[in-house]
């Protein structure tokens, strides 16, 4: 019944430089599949230039036109296809007879621990190796010693599920050795033990920092380190219209918003977490920095959105998630300067892809060394957030106590995260 599983995902490469590559997914449907596909596309450093989605609730057909982002490493297309293929539900008859999704066991977590001499850009260079090898950073703890050495603890999982093999481990060590060179003092890899749970949370946040980081609506005041620069005030502009006149069974959502590299993912993860079903969607190409999106949707019970209160709640939630999917601030941590980045975690527990990669790349480009770093989870306002904390080295080209310098760093990091 249906198409063979090997044909569920097709990738047609562009013929010319800059021409989009076309990803087609044709398989049984499941709740949140479009969001999960966009998550992987984003994880491979690809930008969705255009997209079409349609489903009858049983079978879905999706087409995405993608291009590699300028900050991305080389795309491994066969691996991308395999990852997307793994998301597609079984094409067999038994899939339709069983409404309970099968939960695959969690990937084992490994601890990559290395001790080496510090240098500018080191953390990003290691992160790039891990990304290129399809290793996901779950947690990290980076500490710099007074004598200029670095102890890095990376808790990682393998998207290819091969890190238990000697060949895969040898390949990882070889790639790291090429980056670290003679500066590496020691490098070890093993299955993570109880220490993984010890590093699951993060150091406590002060009430003032937590309030600013998790604000529902960001402030325009210049005293706040999240304040938008003058040329980014267009971020405040988004339009979400609800229309029930065009379909007897579905509500039409018409969205007009400033473009960024994860826009479609942020919209679909919001709808997924709200248990909203999508019957048809069209993601139009960028036009003067903005995107238009048409979505025909239903509530979980199959009904339209006719209650004005529910309509307003959905529109407000979408605007926040589209316009400010990541929070970026700089704050004082005792005598030190700390950069904090936060993003909401999906209800499924998935974090946002490539945040650590983008932040370390932005800091490397600015010539700022990272004295210490950590990733952890934090709960606020009934939501779970993934929080990235970076203590910045004062020995850089920026006067970190200056408001102007801090705003420049925040602006550069945010632009990298948003793909501008």
Short mmCIF file of N, CA and C in Angstrom, two decimals, residues 88-190:
data_model
loop_
_atom_site.label_atom_id
_atom_site.label_comp_id
_atom_site.label_asym_id
_atom_site.label_seq_id
_atom_site.Cartn_x
_atom_site.Cartn_y
_atom_site.Cartn_z
N UNK A 88 9.74 9.58 8.21
CA UNK A 88 8.51 9.19 7.53
C UNK A 88 7.91 7.93 8.16
N UNK A 89 6.61 7.98 8.51
CA UNK A 89 5.96 6.79 9.06
C UNK A 89 6.00 5.64 8.06
N UNK A 90 5.84 4.44 8.56
CA UNK A 90 5.84 3.26 7.70
C UNK A 90 4.77 3.36 6.64
N UNK A 91 5.09 2.89 5.47
CA UNK A 91 4.12 2.91 4.36
C UNK A 91 3.27 1.64 4.34
N UNK A 92 3.35 0.82 5.36
CA UNK A 92 2.62 -0.45 5.37
C UNK A 92 1.19 -0.26 5.86
N UNK A 93 0.38 -1.29 5.63
CA UNK A 93 -1.02 -1.26 6.05
C UNK A 93 -1.12 -1.14 7.57
N UNK A 94 -0.19 -1.74 8.31
CA UNK A 94 -0.27 -1.74 9.76
C UNK A 94 -0.21 -0.33 10.33
N UNK A 95 0.38 0.59 9.59
CA UNK A 95 0.44 1.97 10.07
C UNK A 95 -0.97 2.53 10.26
N UNK A 96 -1.87 2.22 9.33
CA UNK A 96 -3.22 2.77 9.39
C UNK A 96 -4.07 2.08 10.45
N UNK A 97 -3.67 0.90 10.87
CA UNK A 97 -4.45 0.16 11.85
C UNK A 97 -3.99 0.44 13.27
N UNK A 98 -2.94 1.20 13.40
CA UNK A 98 -2.39 1.47 14.73
C UNK A 98 -2.18 2.96 14.89
N UNK A 99 -3.00 3.59 15.72
CA UNK A 99 -2.90 5.02 15.91
C UNK A 99 -1.80 5.40 16.89
N UNK A 100 -1.25 4.42 17.59
CA UNK A 100 -0.22 4.72 18.58
C UNK A 100 1.14 4.74 17.90
N UNK A 101 1.82 5.90 17.86
CA UNK A 101 3.14 5.95 17.24
C UNK A 101 4.15 5.14 18.03
N UNK A 102 5.04 4.50 17.32
CA UNK A 102 6.09 3.72 17.99
C UNK A 102 7.19 4.66 18.44
N UNK A 103 7.59 4.57 19.70
CA UNK A 103 8.61 5.43 20.25
C UNK A 103 9.95 4.73 20.17
N UNK A 104 10.83 5.24 19.35
CA UNK A 104 12.15 4.65 19.22
C UNK A 104 12.96 4.99 20.46
N UNK A 105 13.87 4.11 20.87
CA UNK A 105 14.67 4.37 22.07
C UNK A 105 15.56 5.60 21.87
N UNK A 106 15.82 6.30 22.97
CA UNK A 106 16.64 7.51 22.91
C UNK A 106 18.06 7.15 22.53
N UNK A 107 18.69 8.02 21.77
CA UNK A 107 20.08 7.80 21.36
C UNK A 107 21.00 7.89 22.58
N UNK A 108 21.99 7.03 22.66
CA UNK A 108 22.92 7.11 23.80
C UNK A 108 23.71 8.41 23.77
N UNK A 109 23.99 8.94 24.94
CA UNK A 109 24.74 10.18 25.07
C UNK A 109 26.20 9.86 25.35
N UNK A 110 27.09 10.48 24.62
CA UNK A 110 28.53 10.28 24.79
C UNK A 110 29.16 11.56 25.36
N UNK A 111 30.22 11.39 26.11
CA UNK A 111 30.98 12.51 26.64
C UNK A 111 32.29 12.64 25.87
N UNK A 112 32.43 13.76 25.18
CA UNK A 112 33.68 14.09 24.50
C UNK A 112 34.41 15.09 25.39
N UNK A 113 35.56 14.70 25.87
CA UNK A 113 36.32 15.53 26.81
C UNK A 113 37.71 15.77 26.26
N UNK A 114 38.04 17.05 26.09
CA UNK A 114 39.41 17.33 25.65
C UNK A 114 39.98 18.55 26.37
N UNK A 115 41.29 18.51 26.50
CA UNK A 115 42.06 19.52 27.22
C UNK A 115 43.10 20.05 26.25
N UNK A 116 43.11 21.37 26.03
CA UNK A 116 44.03 21.91 25.02
C UNK A 116 44.35 23.36 25.32
N UNK A 117 45.28 23.89 24.56
CA UNK A 117 45.64 25.31 24.65
C UNK A 117 44.55 26.15 24.01
N UNK A 118 44.25 27.29 24.59
CA UNK A 118 43.17 28.14 24.10
C UNK A 118 43.64 29.00 22.93
N UNK A 119 42.70 29.37 22.08
CA UNK A 119 42.94 30.33 20.98
C UNK A 119 41.59 30.85 20.52
N UNK A 120 41.61 31.97 19.80
CA UNK A 120 40.37 32.55 19.30
C UNK A 120 39.72 31.61 18.28
N UNK A 121 38.42 31.44 18.42
CA UNK A 121 37.67 30.63 17.45
C UNK A 121 37.72 29.14 17.70
N UNK A 122 38.42 28.71 18.77
CA UNK A 122 38.58 27.27 19.03
C UNK A 122 37.23 26.58 19.22
N UNK A 123 36.37 27.18 20.02
CA UNK A 123 35.10 26.54 20.33
C UNK A 123 34.24 26.37 19.09
N UNK A 124 34.24 27.37 18.22
CA UNK A 124 33.45 27.23 17.00
C UNK A 124 34.05 26.19 16.06
N UNK A 125 35.36 26.15 15.96
CA UNK A 125 36.00 25.17 15.07
C UNK A 125 35.65 23.74 15.49
N UNK A 126 35.63 23.48 16.80
CA UNK A 126 35.25 22.15 17.28
C UNK A 126 33.77 21.90 17.00
N UNK A 127 32.95 22.92 17.24
CA UNK A 127 31.51 22.79 16.99
C UNK A 127 31.23 22.49 15.52
N UNK A 128 31.99 23.12 14.63
CA UNK A 128 31.80 22.88 13.19
C UNK A 128 32.12 21.44 12.83
N UNK A 129 33.17 20.89 13.42
CA UNK A 129 33.51 19.48 13.18
C UNK A 129 32.36 18.58 13.61
N UNK A 130 31.80 18.83 14.77
CA UNK A 130 30.71 18.01 15.28
C UNK A 130 29.47 18.12 14.39
N UNK A 131 29.18 19.34 13.93
CA UNK A 131 28.03 19.53 13.04
C UNK A 131 28.22 18.79 11.72
N UNK A 132 29.41 18.90 11.15
CA UNK A 132 29.68 18.26 9.87
C UNK A 132 29.60 16.74 9.98
N UNK A 133 29.88 16.21 11.16
CA UNK A 133 29.82 14.76 11.37
C UNK A 133 28.44 14.32 11.87
N UNK A 134 27.48 15.24 11.88
CA UNK A 134 26.10 14.95 12.31
C UNK A 134 26.03 14.47 13.75
N UNK A 135 26.82 15.12 14.57
CA UNK A 135 26.79 14.88 16.01
C UNK A 135 26.09 16.06 16.67
N UNK A 136 25.07 15.79 17.45
CA UNK A 136 24.28 16.83 18.07
C UNK A 136 24.79 17.12 19.48
N UNK A 137 25.03 18.39 19.76
CA UNK A 137 25.48 18.80 21.09
C UNK A 137 24.26 18.92 21.99
N UNK A 138 24.18 18.07 23.01
CA UNK A 138 23.08 18.12 23.95
C UNK A 138 23.38 19.08 25.10
N UNK A 139 24.57 18.99 25.64
CA UNK A 139 25.02 19.87 26.71
C UNK A 139 26.50 20.15 26.50
N UNK A 140 26.96 21.24 27.06
CA UNK A 140 28.38 21.56 26.96
C UNK A 140 28.81 22.32 28.21
N UNK A 141 30.03 22.09 28.61
CA UNK A 141 30.63 22.83 29.71
C UNK A 141 32.06 23.15 29.32
N UNK A 142 32.36 24.42 29.18
CA UNK A 142 33.68 24.87 28.74
C UNK A 142 34.28 25.74 29.83
N UNK A 143 35.51 25.43 30.20
CA UNK A 143 36.18 26.19 31.26
C UNK A 143 37.60 26.51 30.83
N UNK A 144 38.00 27.77 31.04
CA UNK A 144 39.37 28.21 30.73
C UNK A 144 40.15 28.35 32.04
N UNK A 145 41.34 27.78 32.08
CA UNK A 145 42.19 27.86 33.28
C UNK A 145 43.00 29.15 33.23
N UNK A 146 43.53 29.59 34.39
CA UNK A 146 44.32 30.83 34.42
C UNK A 146 45.55 30.81 33.52
N UNK A 147 46.07 29.62 33.21
CA UNK A 147 47.28 29.55 32.38
C UNK A 147 46.96 29.43 30.89
N UNK A 148 45.70 29.72 30.49
CA UNK A 148 45.36 29.76 29.07
C UNK A 148 45.07 28.41 28.45
N UNK A 149 44.63 27.46 29.25
CA UNK A 149 44.24 26.16 28.73
C UNK A 149 42.72 25.99 28.87
N UNK A 150 42.17 25.11 28.06
CA UNK A 150 40.72 24.94 28.01
C UNK A 150 40.36 23.49 28.29
N UNK A 151 39.37 23.28 29.17
CA UNK A 151 38.80 21.97 29.41
C UNK A 151 37.37 21.99 28.88
N UNK A 152 37.11 21.20 27.85
CA UNK A 152 35.81 21.17 27.20
C UNK A 152 35.12 19.84 27.44
N UNK A 153 33.87 19.90 27.88
CA UNK A 153 33.04 18.72 28.03
C UNK A 153 31.84 18.86 27.09
N UNK A 154 31.79 18.03 26.07
CA UNK A 154 30.68 18.02 25.13
C UNK A 154 29.87 16.73 25.33
N UNK A 155 28.61 16.88 25.66
CA UNK A 155 27.71 15.74 25.73
C UNK A 155 26.98 15.66 24.38
N UNK A 156 27.23 14.61 23.64
CA UNK A 156 26.76 14.55 22.25
C UNK A 156 25.99 13.26 21.97
N UNK A 157 25.13 13.34 20.95
CA UNK A 157 24.46 12.15 20.42
C UNK A 157 24.76 12.07 18.93
N UNK A 158 24.69 10.88 18.40
CA UNK A 158 25.05 10.64 17.00
C UNK A 158 23.78 10.42 16.18
N UNK A 159 23.50 11.34 15.25
CA UNK A 159 22.33 11.20 14.39
C UNK A 159 22.42 9.99 13.48
N UNK A 160 23.64 9.51 13.25
CA UNK A 160 23.83 8.33 12.41
C UNK A 160 23.82 7.03 13.22
N UNK A 161 23.78 7.16 14.56
CA UNK A 161 23.74 5.99 15.45
C UNK A 161 24.90 5.03 15.22
N UNK A 162 26.09 5.60 15.01
CA UNK A 162 27.26 4.76 14.73
C UNK A 162 28.44 5.05 15.66
N UNK A 163 28.23 5.91 16.65
CA UNK A 163 29.36 6.33 17.47
C UNK A 163 29.89 5.21 18.38
N UNK A 164 29.16 4.12 18.46
CA UNK A 164 29.66 2.99 19.24
C UNK A 164 30.71 2.18 18.48
N UNK A 165 30.86 2.44 17.18
CA UNK A 165 31.81 1.69 16.37
C UNK A 165 33.20 2.33 16.41
N UNK A 166 34.21 1.51 16.32
CA UNK A 166 35.59 2.02 16.34
C UNK A 166 35.86 2.93 15.14
N UNK A 167 35.30 2.57 14.00
CA UNK A 167 35.53 3.35 12.78
C UNK A 167 35.01 4.78 12.93
N UNK A 168 33.79 4.90 13.47
CA UNK A 168 33.19 6.23 13.66
C UNK A 168 33.97 7.04 14.70
N UNK A 169 34.37 6.41 15.78
CA UNK A 169 35.15 7.10 16.81
C UNK A 169 36.50 7.55 16.28
N UNK A 170 37.14 6.70 15.49
CA UNK A 170 38.44 7.05 14.90
C UNK A 170 38.29 8.24 13.96
N UNK A 171 37.21 8.24 13.18
CA UNK A 171 36.99 9.35 12.24
C UNK A 171 36.79 10.65 12.99
N UNK A 172 36.04 10.62 14.08
CA UNK A 172 35.83 11.82 14.89
C UNK A 172 37.15 12.33 15.45
N UNK A 173 37.95 11.43 16.02
CA UNK A 173 39.24 11.84 16.60
C UNK A 173 40.17 12.41 15.54
N UNK A 174 40.13 11.83 14.35
CA UNK A 174 40.97 12.31 13.27
C UNK A 174 40.57 13.73 12.85
N UNK A 175 39.26 13.98 12.76
CA UNK A 175 38.79 15.31 12.38
C UNK A 175 39.12 16.34 13.46
N UNK A 176 38.97 15.96 14.72
CA UNK A 176 39.31 16.88 15.80
C UNK A 176 40.80 17.16 15.84
N UNK A 177 41.59 16.15 15.58
CA UNK A 177 43.04 16.33 15.58
C UNK A 177 43.46 17.32 14.50
N UNK A 178 42.75 17.29 13.35
CA UNK A 178 43.07 18.22 12.26
C UNK A 178 42.79 19.67 12.67
N UNK A 179 41.80 19.86 13.55
CA UNK A 179 41.45 21.20 14.01
C UNK A 179 42.31 21.65 15.19
N UNK A 180 42.51 20.75 16.15
CA UNK A 180 43.24 21.11 17.36
C UNK A 180 44.75 21.10 17.17
N UNK A 181 45.22 20.17 16.34
CA UNK A 181 46.65 20.09 16.06
C UNK A 181 47.48 19.85 17.31
N UNK A 182 48.64 20.52 17.37
CA UNK A 182 49.57 20.33 18.48
C UNK A 182 49.07 20.95 19.78
N UNK A 183 48.01 21.77 19.69
CA UNK A 183 47.50 22.42 20.90
C UNK A 183 46.75 21.45 21.79
N UNK A 184 46.39 20.28 21.25
CA UNK A 184 45.61 19.30 22.01
C UNK A 184 46.52 18.56 23.00
N UNK A 185 46.14 18.56 24.27
CA UNK A 185 46.89 17.86 25.31
C UNK A 185 46.31 16.46 25.52
N UNK A 186 44.98 16.37 25.55
CA UNK A 186 44.33 15.07 25.67
C UNK A 186 42.92 15.16 25.10
N UNK A 187 42.43 14.01 24.59
CA UNK A 187 41.09 13.95 24.01
C UNK A 187 40.53 12.55 24.25
N UNK A 188 39.36 12.48 24.90
CA UNK A 188 38.77 11.20 25.24
C UNK A 188 37.29 11.19 24.90
N UNK A 189 36.79 10.02 24.50
CA UNK A 189 35.38 9.84 24.20
C UNK A 189 34.88 8.58 24.89
N UNK A 190 33.75 8.70 25.58
CA UNK A 190 33.15 7.54 26.24
C UNK A 190 31.66 7.80 26.44
#
